XYZ file of C-alpha atoms in Angstrom:
770
model
C 40.065 31.983 -15.676
C 36.839 32.776 -13.844
C 34.960 30.281 -15.984
C 37.474 27.490 -15.351
C 37.413 28.280 -11.637
C 33.629 27.978 -11.445
C 33.574 24.757 -13.442
C 36.324 23.017 -11.485
C 35.086 24.072 -8.058
C 31.467 23.168 -8.651
C 32.422 19.703 -9.882
C 33.516 18.813 -6.361
C 31.265 16.155 -4.783
C 30.114 18.371 -1.890
C 29.050 21.019 -4.398
C 26.886 18.751 -6.524
C 23.369 17.351 -6.279
C 23.320 13.904 -7.880
C 19.627 13.951 -8.820
C 19.877 17.363 -10.497
C 22.985 16.239 -12.368
C 21.123 13.109 -13.502
C 18.220 15.184 -14.846
C 20.643 17.553 -16.590
C 22.248 14.594 -18.355
C 18.845 13.389 -19.587
C 17.985 16.819 -20.951
C 21.178 17.012 -22.981
C 19.728 14.604 -25.548
C 17.018 16.915 -26.957
C 19.382 19.881 -26.633
C 22.127 18.241 -28.731
C 20.139 16.118 -31.161
C 17.242 18.423 -31.920
C 18.784 21.910 -31.816
C 19.832 21.674 -35.481
C 21.892 24.305 -37.267
C 19.505 26.415 -39.329
C 21.626 25.943 -42.463
C 21.060 22.181 -42.223
C 17.350 22.569 -41.621
C 16.942 24.355 -44.965
C 17.869 21.304 -47.033
C 16.249 17.906 -47.317
C 19.540 16.154 -46.590
C 22.864 17.427 -45.155
C 24.583 15.677 -48.098
C 23.151 18.344 -50.397
C 25.596 20.823 -48.865
C 28.474 18.796 -50.305
C 27.103 19.159 -53.839
C 29.197 21.757 -55.680
C 26.089 22.898 -57.552
C 24.554 23.989 -54.236
C 27.263 26.150 -52.584
C 26.957 27.313 -48.993
C 26.979 30.964 -49.961
C 23.692 30.445 -51.807
C 22.052 29.329 -48.563
C 20.893 31.464 -45.663
C 23.086 30.619 -42.703
C 21.428 31.842 -39.516
C 21.046 31.022 -35.867
C 17.307 31.212 -35.275
C 15.035 28.203 -35.433
C 11.348 28.386 -36.197
C 8.761 28.595 -33.421
C 7.417 25.259 -34.660
C 10.808 23.630 -33.984
C 10.870 25.122 -30.499
C 7.408 23.730 -29.761
C 8.474 20.269 -30.926
C 11.546 20.462 -28.735
C 9.396 21.410 -25.742
C 7.442 18.208 -26.330
C 10.677 16.200 -26.290
C 11.790 17.747 -23.015
C 8.309 17.262 -21.543
C 8.340 13.573 -22.521
C 11.561 13.075 -20.563
C 9.961 14.738 -17.565
C 6.966 12.430 -17.882
C 9.275 9.411 -17.737
C 10.934 10.876 -14.657
C 7.521 11.148 -13.007
C 7.070 7.405 -13.548
C 10.511 6.656 -12.066
C 9.612 8.650 -8.961
C 6.293 6.836 -8.490
C 8.128 3.512 -8.854
C 10.644 4.686 -6.240
C 7.848 5.677 -3.837
C 6.274 2.233 -4.190
C 9.613 0.548 -3.404
C 10.175 3.035 -0.586
C 6.821 2.173 0.992
C 7.564 -1.536 0.663
C 10.801 -0.996 2.598
C 13.089 -1.778 -0.358
C 13.990 1.597 -1.961
C 17.364 0.126 -2.937
C 15.630 -1.999 -5.580
C 13.905 0.861 -7.405
C 15.024 1.736 -10.915
C 15.771 5.296 -9.797
C 18.139 4.070 -7.071
C 19.987 2.024 -9.659
C 20.404 5.152 -11.780
C 21.076 7.582 -8.894
C 22.433 5.524 -5.946
C 22.337 8.490 -3.548
C 18.674 9.313 -4.233
C 16.687 10.108 -1.103
C 13.007 9.933 -0.188
C 9.944 11.300 -1.973
C 6.723 12.040 -0.121
C 4.619 13.009 -3.134
C 4.662 12.159 -6.820
C 6.037 15.172 -8.705
C 4.240 16.759 -11.708
C 7.541 17.374 -13.500
C 6.065 17.573 -16.993
C 3.658 20.345 -16.039
C 6.402 22.071 -14.053
C 8.767 22.007 -17.031
C 6.140 23.541 -19.316
C 5.511 26.270 -16.739
C 9.215 27.085 -16.283
C 9.923 26.878 -20.004
C 7.661 29.903 -20.532
C 9.987 32.092 -18.469
C 13.352 30.346 -18.948
C 12.988 29.413 -22.671
C 14.785 26.117 -22.090
C 13.439 24.331 -25.176
C 14.184 27.268 -27.464
C 17.836 27.647 -26.502
C 20.498 26.455 -28.952
C 23.754 27.508 -27.297
C 23.105 27.203 -23.550
C 21.998 23.727 -22.405
C 19.632 23.109 -19.480
C 21.514 24.228 -16.382
C 21.656 23.359 -12.697
C 19.423 26.353 -11.956
C 16.922 25.380 -14.661
C 16.485 21.943 -13.100
C 16.412 23.380 -9.571
C 13.538 25.698 -10.519
C 11.647 22.859 -12.243
C 11.964 20.681 -9.137
C 10.939 23.580 -6.891
C 7.771 24.234 -8.888
C 6.921 20.529 -8.952
C 7.320 20.279 -5.169
C 5.078 23.302 -4.655
C 2.412 21.971 -7.038
C 2.480 18.566 -5.337
C 2.284 19.727 -1.722
C -0.075 22.721 -2.075
C -3.339 20.724 -1.820
C -2.345 19.059 1.475
C -0.045 21.699 2.983
C -0.381 22.144 6.740
C 3.071 23.235 7.956
C 5.610 25.438 6.144
C 9.078 25.993 7.598
C 11.839 28.403 6.606
C 15.553 28.735 7.137
C 16.504 32.250 8.271
C 19.637 33.817 6.755
C 19.586 34.081 2.939
C 16.107 32.552 2.852
C 14.056 35.285 4.540
C 16.663 38.031 4.951
C 20.272 38.791 4.021
C 23.010 36.944 5.898
C 23.386 38.467 9.375
C 20.632 41.045 8.775
C 17.261 41.527 10.487
C 13.858 40.858 8.914
C 12.918 44.284 7.498
C 9.301 45.450 7.774
C 9.289 46.695 4.180
C 10.233 43.246 2.865
C 7.758 41.695 0.441
C 8.027 38.534 2.520
C 6.185 40.115 5.467
C 2.857 40.193 3.629
C 3.514 36.777 2.069
C 4.106 35.090 5.440
C 1.097 36.862 6.948
C -0.924 35.514 4.034
C 0.230 31.962 4.834
C -1.093 32.392 8.388
C -4.324 33.741 6.902
C -4.647 30.377 5.114
C -4.592 28.767 8.584
C -1.209 27.161 7.942
C 1.372 26.622 10.648
C 4.399 28.801 9.827
C 7.778 28.249 11.483
C 11.256 29.696 11.118
C 13.845 27.027 11.926
C 17.075 28.946 12.317
C 20.614 28.108 13.370
C 20.687 31.334 15.406
C 21.282 30.170 18.962
C 20.235 32.837 21.456
C 19.219 30.225 24.053
C 16.048 31.272 25.888
C 16.432 34.970 25.070
C 13.218 35.619 23.152
C 14.033 39.337 22.789
C 17.043 38.620 20.574
C 14.886 36.489 18.259
C 12.260 39.255 18.269
C 14.931 41.763 17.212
C 16.052 39.581 14.272
C 12.423 39.122 13.188
C 11.196 42.598 14.148
C 9.833 43.539 10.734
C 7.810 40.355 10.404
C 6.476 40.491 13.972
C 5.426 44.137 13.523
C 3.625 43.170 10.324
C 1.825 40.351 12.134
C 0.760 42.664 14.979
C -0.656 45.184 12.490
C -2.481 42.543 10.426
C -6.101 41.439 10.615
C -5.123 37.925 11.638
C -7.181 36.330 14.405
C -5.491 35.362 17.718
C -5.740 31.710 16.654
C -3.999 32.420 13.335
C -1.265 34.455 15.037
C -0.719 31.552 17.407
C 0.212 29.352 14.467
C 3.575 31.121 14.112
C 6.659 29.458 15.665
C 10.385 30.086 15.842
C 12.798 27.203 16.448
C 16.213 28.537 17.513
C 19.507 26.661 17.553
C 18.115 24.322 14.837
C 16.008 22.313 17.317
C 16.863 23.520 20.840
C 14.637 26.507 21.668
C 11.009 26.680 20.538
C 8.948 29.883 20.731
C 5.330 30.558 19.809
C 3.765 33.913 19.024
C 1.461 34.989 21.861
C -1.376 37.075 20.403
C -2.252 38.459 23.845
C 1.148 40.059 24.461
C 2.344 40.333 20.872
C 5.593 38.637 21.925
C 7.329 35.324 21.430
C 6.710 32.961 24.317
C 8.960 29.940 24.929
C 7.374 26.482 24.686
C 8.496 24.067 27.409
C 10.600 21.235 26.000
C 8.532 18.655 27.892
C 5.566 19.670 25.741
C 7.060 19.092 22.288
C 10.187 16.961 22.680
C 10.018 13.216 22.126
C 11.495 10.855 24.705
C 14.384 10.129 22.345
C 15.223 13.826 22.040
C 14.825 14.450 25.770
C 17.461 11.827 26.542
C 20.219 13.846 24.865
C 18.733 17.355 25.076
C 18.803 17.273 28.899
C 22.249 15.695 29.107
C 24.127 18.979 29.564
C 27.268 17.196 30.731
C 27.699 15.231 27.486
C 26.744 18.271 25.386
C 29.376 20.363 27.158
C 31.981 17.642 26.643
C 31.164 17.421 22.913
C 31.501 21.197 22.533
C 34.830 21.046 24.406
C 36.060 18.416 21.943
C 34.751 20.535 19.068
C 36.688 23.520 20.438
C 39.919 21.516 20.428
C 39.150 20.366 16.903
C 38.515 23.946 15.738
C 41.839 25.144 17.127
C 43.636 22.270 15.411
C 41.875 22.914 12.116
C 42.473 26.687 11.933
C 46.070 26.062 12.993
C 46.601 23.563 10.186
C 45.145 26.048 7.705
C 47.176 28.956 9.097
C 44.174 31.230 9.677
C 44.200 31.638 13.490
C 44.751 35.387 13.193
C 41.859 35.752 10.726
C 39.034 34.217 12.777
C 37.404 34.456 16.192
C 36.131 31.324 17.931
C 32.708 31.839 19.528
C 31.195 29.415 22.063
C 27.463 29.413 22.827
C 25.274 27.230 25.034
C 24.658 24.700 22.263
C 26.976 25.751 19.459
C 30.558 26.666 18.683
C 31.916 28.244 15.532
C 34.414 30.482 13.813
C 33.641 33.968 12.531
C 36.063 36.023 10.431
C 37.522 39.059 12.166
C 36.186 42.403 10.888
C 37.508 43.231 7.461
C 38.322 39.598 6.671
C 36.477 37.211 4.372
C 36.774 33.435 4.457
C 36.712 32.026 0.936
C 34.040 29.434 0.198
C 36.771 26.822 -0.269
C 38.014 27.478 3.270
C 34.494 27.364 4.717
C 33.766 24.076 2.980
C 37.122 22.592 4.011
C 36.486 23.451 7.646
C 32.859 22.236 7.621
C 33.771 18.909 6.000
C 36.653 18.431 8.446
C 34.314 19.078 11.377
C 31.722 16.622 10.044
C 34.199 13.767 9.637
C 36.307 14.267 12.755
C 33.417 14.818 15.170
C 31.646 11.750 13.831
C 34.806 9.716 14.417
C 35.178 11.119 17.950
C 31.604 10.095 18.826
C 31.592 6.646 17.228
C 35.067 5.436 18.229
C 33.991 4.431 21.790
C 31.175 2.371 20.236
C 33.606 0.677 17.873
C 35.897 -0.300 20.768
C 32.977 -1.458 22.901
C 31.571 -3.585 20.080
C 34.909 -5.324 19.580
C 34.811 -6.266 23.254
C 31.157 -7.342 23.101
C 31.736 -9.570 20.085
C 33.890 -11.739 22.294
C 30.773 -12.406 24.401
C 28.437 -12.799 21.373
C 26.658 -9.508 22.029
C 25.843 -7.342 19.041
C 24.690 -3.741 18.940
C 22.209 -1.875 16.809
C 22.527 0.492 13.855
C 22.290 4.199 14.520
C 19.330 5.644 12.649
C 20.442 7.480 9.547
C 24.185 7.056 10.144
C 24.721 3.465 9.082
C 27.168 3.067 12.001
C 26.938 0.089 14.343
C 26.455 1.246 17.938
C 26.725 -0.605 21.191
C 23.517 -0.965 23.184
C 25.631 -0.571 26.330
C 26.691 3.009 25.539
C 24.501 6.100 25.113
C 23.947 6.971 21.434
C 25.983 9.861 19.980
C 24.589 13.353 20.454
C 23.299 14.627 17.097
C 25.101 17.622 15.631
C 25.512 19.477 12.360
C 28.630 21.167 11.037
C 27.915 23.613 8.242
C 29.044 26.633 6.298
C 26.832 29.618 7.038
C 27.881 31.698 4.045
C 30.505 33.768 5.854
C 31.243 31.625 8.927
C 31.301 27.967 10.000
C 29.373 26.455 12.922
C 28.897 23.241 14.840
C 25.373 23.102 16.328
C 24.006 20.582 18.790
C 21.058 18.932 17.038
C 20.092 19.689 13.464
C 17.329 21.099 11.294
C 15.930 17.629 10.539
C 15.171 17.138 14.237
C 13.645 20.615 14.421
C 11.244 20.014 11.546
C 10.369 16.510 12.792
C 9.553 17.845 16.276
C 7.277 20.472 14.734
C 5.583 17.809 12.600
C 4.841 15.687 15.639
C 3.818 18.618 17.842
C 1.517 20.108 15.185
C 0.351 16.758 13.778
C 1.663 17.414 10.261
C 2.863 14.533 8.107
C 5.686 14.499 5.569
C 3.470 15.269 2.587
C 1.778 18.075 4.547
C 5.072 19.861 5.235
C 7.202 22.143 3.035
C 10.653 23.456 3.981
C 12.356 26.344 2.169
C 16.088 26.860 2.566
C 19.297 27.792 0.764
C 21.765 25.240 2.176
C 21.103 21.901 0.448
C 24.655 20.972 -0.513
C 26.951 18.687 1.466
C 28.144 21.508 3.732
C 24.670 22.974 4.298
C 22.268 22.566 7.224
C 19.053 22.302 5.159
C 20.038 19.082 3.391
C 18.876 16.739 6.168
C 15.268 18.027 5.995
C 14.798 16.101 2.748
C 14.402 13.004 4.922
C 11.180 14.277 6.542
C 9.330 16.555 4.108
C 9.117 18.142 0.672
C 11.649 20.919 0.120
C 12.263 23.976 -2.046
C 15.853 25.012 -2.722
C 16.209 28.776 -3.039
C 19.312 30.991 -3.190
C 18.071 34.334 -1.839
C 15.004 36.044 -0.305
C 13.786 37.148 -3.746
C 13.478 33.515 -4.838
C 11.642 32.767 -1.587
C 9.108 35.469 -2.472
C 8.690 34.032 -5.976
C 8.143 30.555 -4.528
C 5.495 31.838 -2.090
C 3.658 33.673 -4.863
C 3.607 30.424 -6.834
C 2.396 28.550 -3.745
C -0.404 31.069 -3.220
C -1.558 30.579 -6.817
C -1.611 26.800 -6.355
C -3.545 27.013 -3.071
C -6.093 29.371 -4.583
C -6.448 27.098 -7.604
C -7.320 24.192 -5.328
C -9.657 26.322 -3.256
C -11.464 27.635 -6.344
C -11.880 24.090 -7.612
C -13.590 23.357 -4.283
C -11.745 20.101 -3.845
C -8.647 18.833 -2.159
C -6.093 17.081 -4.301
C -5.194 13.618 -3.200
C -3.462 12.989 0.070
C -0.313 11.055 -0.821
C 0.532 9.979 2.751
C 3.632 8.367 1.292
C 1.588 6.337 -1.168
C 0.664 7.577 -4.652
C -2.950 6.987 -5.729
C -3.396 3.793 -7.708
C -6.204 2.951 -10.123
C -7.540 -0.333 -8.770
C -10.538 -0.474 -11.119
C -8.522 -2.644 -13.537
C -8.528 -5.410 -10.906
C -12.284 -5.853 -11.062
C -13.652 -8.978 -12.775
C -16.323 -8.660 -15.481
C -18.847 -10.133 -13.036
C -18.910 -6.912 -10.975
C -21.226 -5.419 -13.602
C -23.775 -8.176 -12.947
C -23.507 -7.380 -9.218
C -24.323 -3.741 -9.959
C -27.236 -4.847 -12.143
C -28.614 -6.875 -9.238
C -28.645 -3.772 -7.020
C -30.768 -1.900 -9.548
C -33.143 -4.835 -10.013
C -33.491 -5.266 -6.246
C -34.512 -1.633 -5.808
C -37.037 -1.595 -8.685
C -38.640 -5.048 -8.958
C -41.876 -3.667 -10.454
C -43.119 -0.114 -11.136
C -41.042 3.048 -10.616
C -43.797 5.317 -9.307
C -41.509 8.234 -8.382
C -39.808 8.040 -11.769
C -43.196 8.436 -13.461
C -43.548 11.814 -11.753
C -40.230 13.293 -12.934
C -40.083 11.894 -16.483
C -37.149 11.580 -18.891
C -36.002 15.193 -19.140
C -32.190 15.553 -19.252
C -30.764 16.852 -16.003
C -27.638 17.152 -13.833
C -27.268 15.879 -10.280
C -24.451 16.853 -7.906
C -22.838 14.293 -5.609
C -21.864 15.948 -2.316
C -19.613 14.598 0.423
C -20.639 15.840 3.869
C -18.021 14.150 6.080
C -14.253 14.114 6.028
C -13.318 10.875 4.286
C -11.410 8.923 1.656
C -13.312 8.422 -1.608
C -13.794 4.769 -2.643
C -16.230 2.861 -4.876
C -15.894 5.035 -7.978
C -16.095 2.233 -10.614
C -19.221 0.763 -8.975
C -20.910 4.164 -8.729
C -20.058 4.929 -12.362
C -21.349 1.526 -13.512
C -24.707 2.039 -11.763
C -25.372 5.108 -13.875
C -23.802 3.707 -17.033
C -26.340 0.881 -16.962
C -29.082 3.494 -16.633
C -27.877 5.534 -19.628
C -26.185 8.275 -17.588
C -22.592 9.460 -17.317
C -20.516 10.623 -14.334
C -17.794 13.284 -14.169
C -15.565 13.093 -11.090
C -14.021 16.124 -9.389
C -12.158 14.095 -6.749
C -9.835 11.216 -7.522
C -10.563 7.857 -5.922
C -8.248 7.381 -2.951
C -8.178 11.119 -2.194
C -9.084 12.597 1.134
C -11.864 15.148 0.831
C -12.944 17.820 3.274
C -16.352 19.513 3.430
C -16.311 23.288 3.041
C -16.448 24.958 6.471
C -19.254 27.266 5.300
C -21.572 24.953 3.341
C -20.706 21.740 5.182
C -20.209 19.820 1.944
C -17.904 19.379 -1.057
C -18.849 18.595 -4.651
C -17.455 15.143 -5.465
C -18.997 14.447 -8.905
C -21.696 15.346 -11.427
C -24.178 12.852 -12.910
C -25.701 13.662 -16.310
C -28.763 11.902 -17.723
C -32.552 11.586 -17.768
C -34.007 12.646 -14.406
C -35.867 9.347 -13.880
C -32.719 7.300 -14.554
C -30.633 9.444 -12.199
C -33.139 8.863 -9.412
C -33.333 5.128 -10.206
C -29.617 4.822 -9.483
C -29.473 7.290 -6.599
C -30.044 4.991 -3.627
C -28.034 1.909 -4.732
C -25.109 4.164 -5.696
C -25.220 6.188 -2.475
C -25.507 3.107 -0.256
C -22.495 1.569 -1.949
C -20.231 4.639 -1.962
C -21.066 5.533 1.643
C -19.968 2.093 2.869
C -16.965 1.785 0.554
C -15.687 5.231 1.557
C -16.236 4.423 5.234
C -14.031 1.340 4.901
C -11.366 3.236 2.941
C -11.375 6.032 5.525
C -10.820 3.645 8.438
C -8.155 1.810 6.427
C -6.341 5.107 5.770
C -6.412 6.029 9.467
C -4.886 2.671 10.380
C -2.250 3.147 7.699
C -1.443 6.598 9.109
C -1.034 5.114 12.596
C 1.313 2.480 11.185
C 3.428 5.148 9.469
C 3.400 7.432 12.500
C 4.938 4.628 14.588
C 7.276 3.587 11.748
C 6.019 0.008 11.821
C 7.069 -1.962 8.733
C 4.406 -4.683 8.845
C 1.102 -5.142 6.988
C -2.348 -3.853 7.988
C -4.999 -6.222 6.620
C -8.725 -6.831 6.575
C -10.444 -10.178 7.150
C -13.091 -12.385 5.512
C -15.717 -10.918 7.853
C -17.519 -9.129 5.038
C -21.144 -8.564 4.039
C -22.556 -11.469 1.960
C -22.911 -10.408 -1.670
C -20.920 -7.231 -1.049
C -17.439 -8.636 -0.431
C -15.828 -7.424 -3.642
C -16.816 -3.821 -2.866
C -15.520 -4.038 0.696
C -12.227 -5.685 -0.299
C -11.839 -3.114 -3.092
C -12.330 -0.300 -0.574
C -9.583 -1.744 1.634
C -7.154 -1.551 -1.276
C -8.153 2.035 -2.014
C -7.618 2.893 1.654
C -4.089 1.502 1.419
C -4.279 -1.778 3.352
C -4.092 -5.471 2.442
C -7.308 -7.362 1.669
C -6.129 -10.613 3.323
C -7.550 -13.717 1.603
C -10.474 -13.041 -0.696
C -12.330 -16.316 -0.041
C -11.923 -19.937 1.073
C -10.165 -20.799 -2.190
C -7.494 -18.081 -1.937
C -5.480 -19.433 0.973
C -5.820 -22.263 3.477
C -6.639 -21.014 6.955
C -7.016 -23.624 9.696
C -8.936 -22.264 12.674
C -9.830 -23.875 15.983
C -12.827 -25.774 14.547
C -10.679 -27.323 11.811
C -8.146 -28.513 14.382
C -10.740 -29.883 16.797
C -12.575 -31.695 14.010
C -9.331 -33.200 12.662
C -7.702 -34.114 15.960
C -4.447 -32.125 15.857
C -2.721 -29.181 14.245
C -0.133 -31.447 12.632
C -2.698 -33.728 11.016
C -4.777 -30.758 9.812
C -1.742 -29.184 8.144
C -0.666 -32.436 6.448
C -4.147 -33.028 5.051
C -4.376 -29.400 3.840
C -0.969 -29.581 2.167
C -1.920 -32.780 0.346
C -4.655 -30.948 -1.564
C -3.398 -27.359 -1.560
C 0.025 -28.285 -2.932
C 2.839 -25.765 -3.245
C 0.699 -22.953 -4.643
C -1.353 -22.190 -1.518
C -0.036 -20.898 1.786
C -1.300 -22.426 5.015
C -2.165 -20.239 8.000
C -2.982 -21.698 11.415
C -4.835 -19.979 14.242
C -2.949 -20.536 17.498
C -4.010 -19.692 21.025
C -0.751 -20.619 22.779
C 2.975 -20.720 22.085
C 2.902 -24.524 22.161
C 0.274 -24.595 19.414
C 2.366 -22.136 17.392
C 5.477 -24.320 17.741
C 3.505 -27.379 16.606
C 2.171 -25.480 13.578
C 5.647 -24.245 12.589
C 7.120 -27.722 12.939
C 4.359 -29.148 10.738
C 5.067 -26.624 7.966
C 2.645 -23.733 8.482
C 3.529 -20.619 6.473
C 1.702 -18.132 8.699
C 1.049 -18.290 12.445
C -1.976 -16.349 13.653
C -1.701 -15.438 17.325
C -5.353 -14.920 18.182
C -6.714 -12.644 20.912
C -3.353 -11.749 22.465
C -2.803 -8.361 24.077
C -0.082 -6.082 22.701
C 2.619 -7.009 25.212
C 1.972 -10.768 25.078
C 1.967 -10.981 21.280
C 5.316 -9.206 21.081
C 6.884 -11.525 23.632
C 5.464 -14.677 22.032
C 6.472 -13.639 18.492
C 10.015 -12.848 19.627
C 10.391 -16.210 21.375
C 9.149 -18.031 18.270
C 11.637 -16.152 16.062
C 14.527 -17.024 18.359
C 13.496 -20.674 18.676
C 13.212 -21.263 14.925
C 15.944 -18.942 13.650
C 17.795 -20.635 10.798
C 15.410 -23.602 10.811
C 12.000 -22.453 9.548
C 10.681 -19.369 7.779
C 7.215 -18.143 8.738
C 5.105 -15.009 9.173
C 3.347 -13.963 12.382
C -0.128 -12.429 12.259
C -1.949 -10.796 15.141
C -5.738 -10.796 15.147
C -8.660 -10.426 17.500
C -9.603 -7.368 19.536
C -7.592 -4.912 17.434
C -8.909 -1.319 17.221
C -7.645 2.083 16.178
C -7.305 2.927 19.861
C -5.066 -0.005 20.860
C -3.246 -0.877 17.635
C -0.071 1.009 18.614
C 0.449 -1.541 21.421
C 0.758 -4.301 18.789
C 3.397 -2.615 16.620
C 6.592 -4.613 17.108
C 9.364 -5.921 14.864
C 8.483 -9.593 15.265
C 4.830 -9.285 14.157
C 4.397 -9.142 10.366
C 0.638 -8.704 9.926
C -2.210 -7.192 11.949
C -5.723 -8.018 10.700
C -8.885 -6.092 11.574
C -12.407 -7.467 11.347
C -13.592 -3.950 12.206
C -12.481 -2.779 8.753
C -15.646 -4.303 7.300
C -17.908 -4.955 10.277
C -18.578 -1.963 12.534
C -17.233 0.716 10.227
C -19.204 4.016 10.157
C -20.407 5.140 6.739
C -19.470 8.445 5.118
C -22.406 10.791 4.502
C -23.120 11.558 0.817
C -26.094 13.103 -0.944
C -27.109 13.364 -4.612
C -29.058 16.497 -5.488
C -30.641 17.482 -8.807
C -29.095 20.789 -9.825
C -31.639 23.567 -9.473
C -31.812 25.998 -12.363
């Protein structure tokens, strides 16, 4: 009966994780097809067993397969994981393009969420198989927990190189439900060690003690005592935060007093959060409505005498009376009822208002993350979360997603630089929402948290010992763009070498042809670009290059030496020095362009702008292919490669022709359907003329941020349903002012500064001293 109970209950939708179930289904194939009965494996064909001359009792019938079979099965499982890695990368690419619904993974798992890093699932499976013996099992198939541990390890391996902020749930993640953080817990030293790595560490807990820092200090007493007794510097201690009430009360550890000090909401809250967080009247009204709902719910379930209703400043919940336990079915029933009914209570006024507004042709906007149409004439619903806490059920104002996002913004940590550990990732849990803003690890108890942190420490030390930083995903997996290069790039590289040594190599005569090794060092923070050109320089000179850092990765100089080893060059000393200067000049400029491109891309993502960052044709003569290549590596669009790639009609073309309309008609007559036409426009009237004449792209040149948004919006409204076109902004754009240009009606922003005034990244190539 217990088995049937577990099976039936855990098949309920709110108790399942669709992605884990999908992976489990994939892993059933090698389990079923390749875990052969040993009696069958002893004969060349199963049909032999039906031959009366070969009776079963003459065969050894056992249950153990050979180690060789187990190894082969591990390879089959690992191959499936490799294919899953590819599906995730494909999903990330669709996600970054704004169309995750078209990815293959979404088609297979419609409820799939976001990924902020590619996941090394194959390597993670091999690691977990050593302890869980998944491939060697013949009677127990890969389980929910097997897959959960594989995903956890993959998340840790992926985020460790870029980790900046790590957040934790409280109960059942760091300490037992309702208990305090004990000083003898293994987790004390592990969290102190995270601070010693200069990470930001935060506990984001549902515990809502308002501004009472002493109550939080009591819950976390063991950890805080361990921090006070540690050798951590004041700066490292100050990297510890506690977010109470999910996202309502932020505290920071004050090294001077050894206490938690509250952080003023005006310092860390966004304007969007401030609008509801300071609206105490609406919050109180929502909690009043939640109180009525709770009374109705416990009455319907007949459990009024078994629970106490507790109201706090920003939460309300039910707690079983002493000596009573609420079954998990009851907790889930109550939490799901709260979620649905409170959502209906908050959105119903918007529904009624929208029906009225539709009569006057006014339409509202969609609430972020809810998929519910909201009226612009009513305040948006106050965010809340209703969840099962393990022994009780709560409704909190705000949620853990908001808490982690506020920390990310306050501490300048991006999604792929953040890791959240929690135990409540099912439909009635309060950790689930954090998957929308960072990588996550799903644990079930404090012991698993300790195991995860030990694994994280090993990964961080591995990266530190390798003296390099793994690539910075920043929502975009690294792509190998070298396959785009035309064969002619090798002749370009040859010309660099010939230019630098037109006659005698006097310095080369001094050093001779002895085999040697040179180390390429990066001495600035930057994004590596130009790898195929650098490699080709030395290939033509009879040398070879081994890279320690992947192209497209961010690299950081060591704080002690001021440099990081990027690559090694092997070959005759004279040949290494022949290629040194051309290779360094190229990689310094290419990496400078890629670094600026990455910063612009980060600004775009920070402001959630969906348009395209692009370069221009303002490149160095003879060096364009390197500069355009570096833009791609940095993550931005190259714009047109040359005059033959797209037709762009600028002011001189129009003046020389006589009008925008005539210039477009003449261009279309020779460019045909295959080439787009872009027209530079200085006014809205010129833009309207260009659109009417059939321009595909309108470039609004030298507008300020406010004016370009207004002009683009007016053009969209004027031509809605009549003409399709893109709007590009150009002229005067910089990293400092680009945020002013981010608006929904502008599709492209192009930067001449990507290839003109870009600072180079400092590299050096040094012969290894023996």
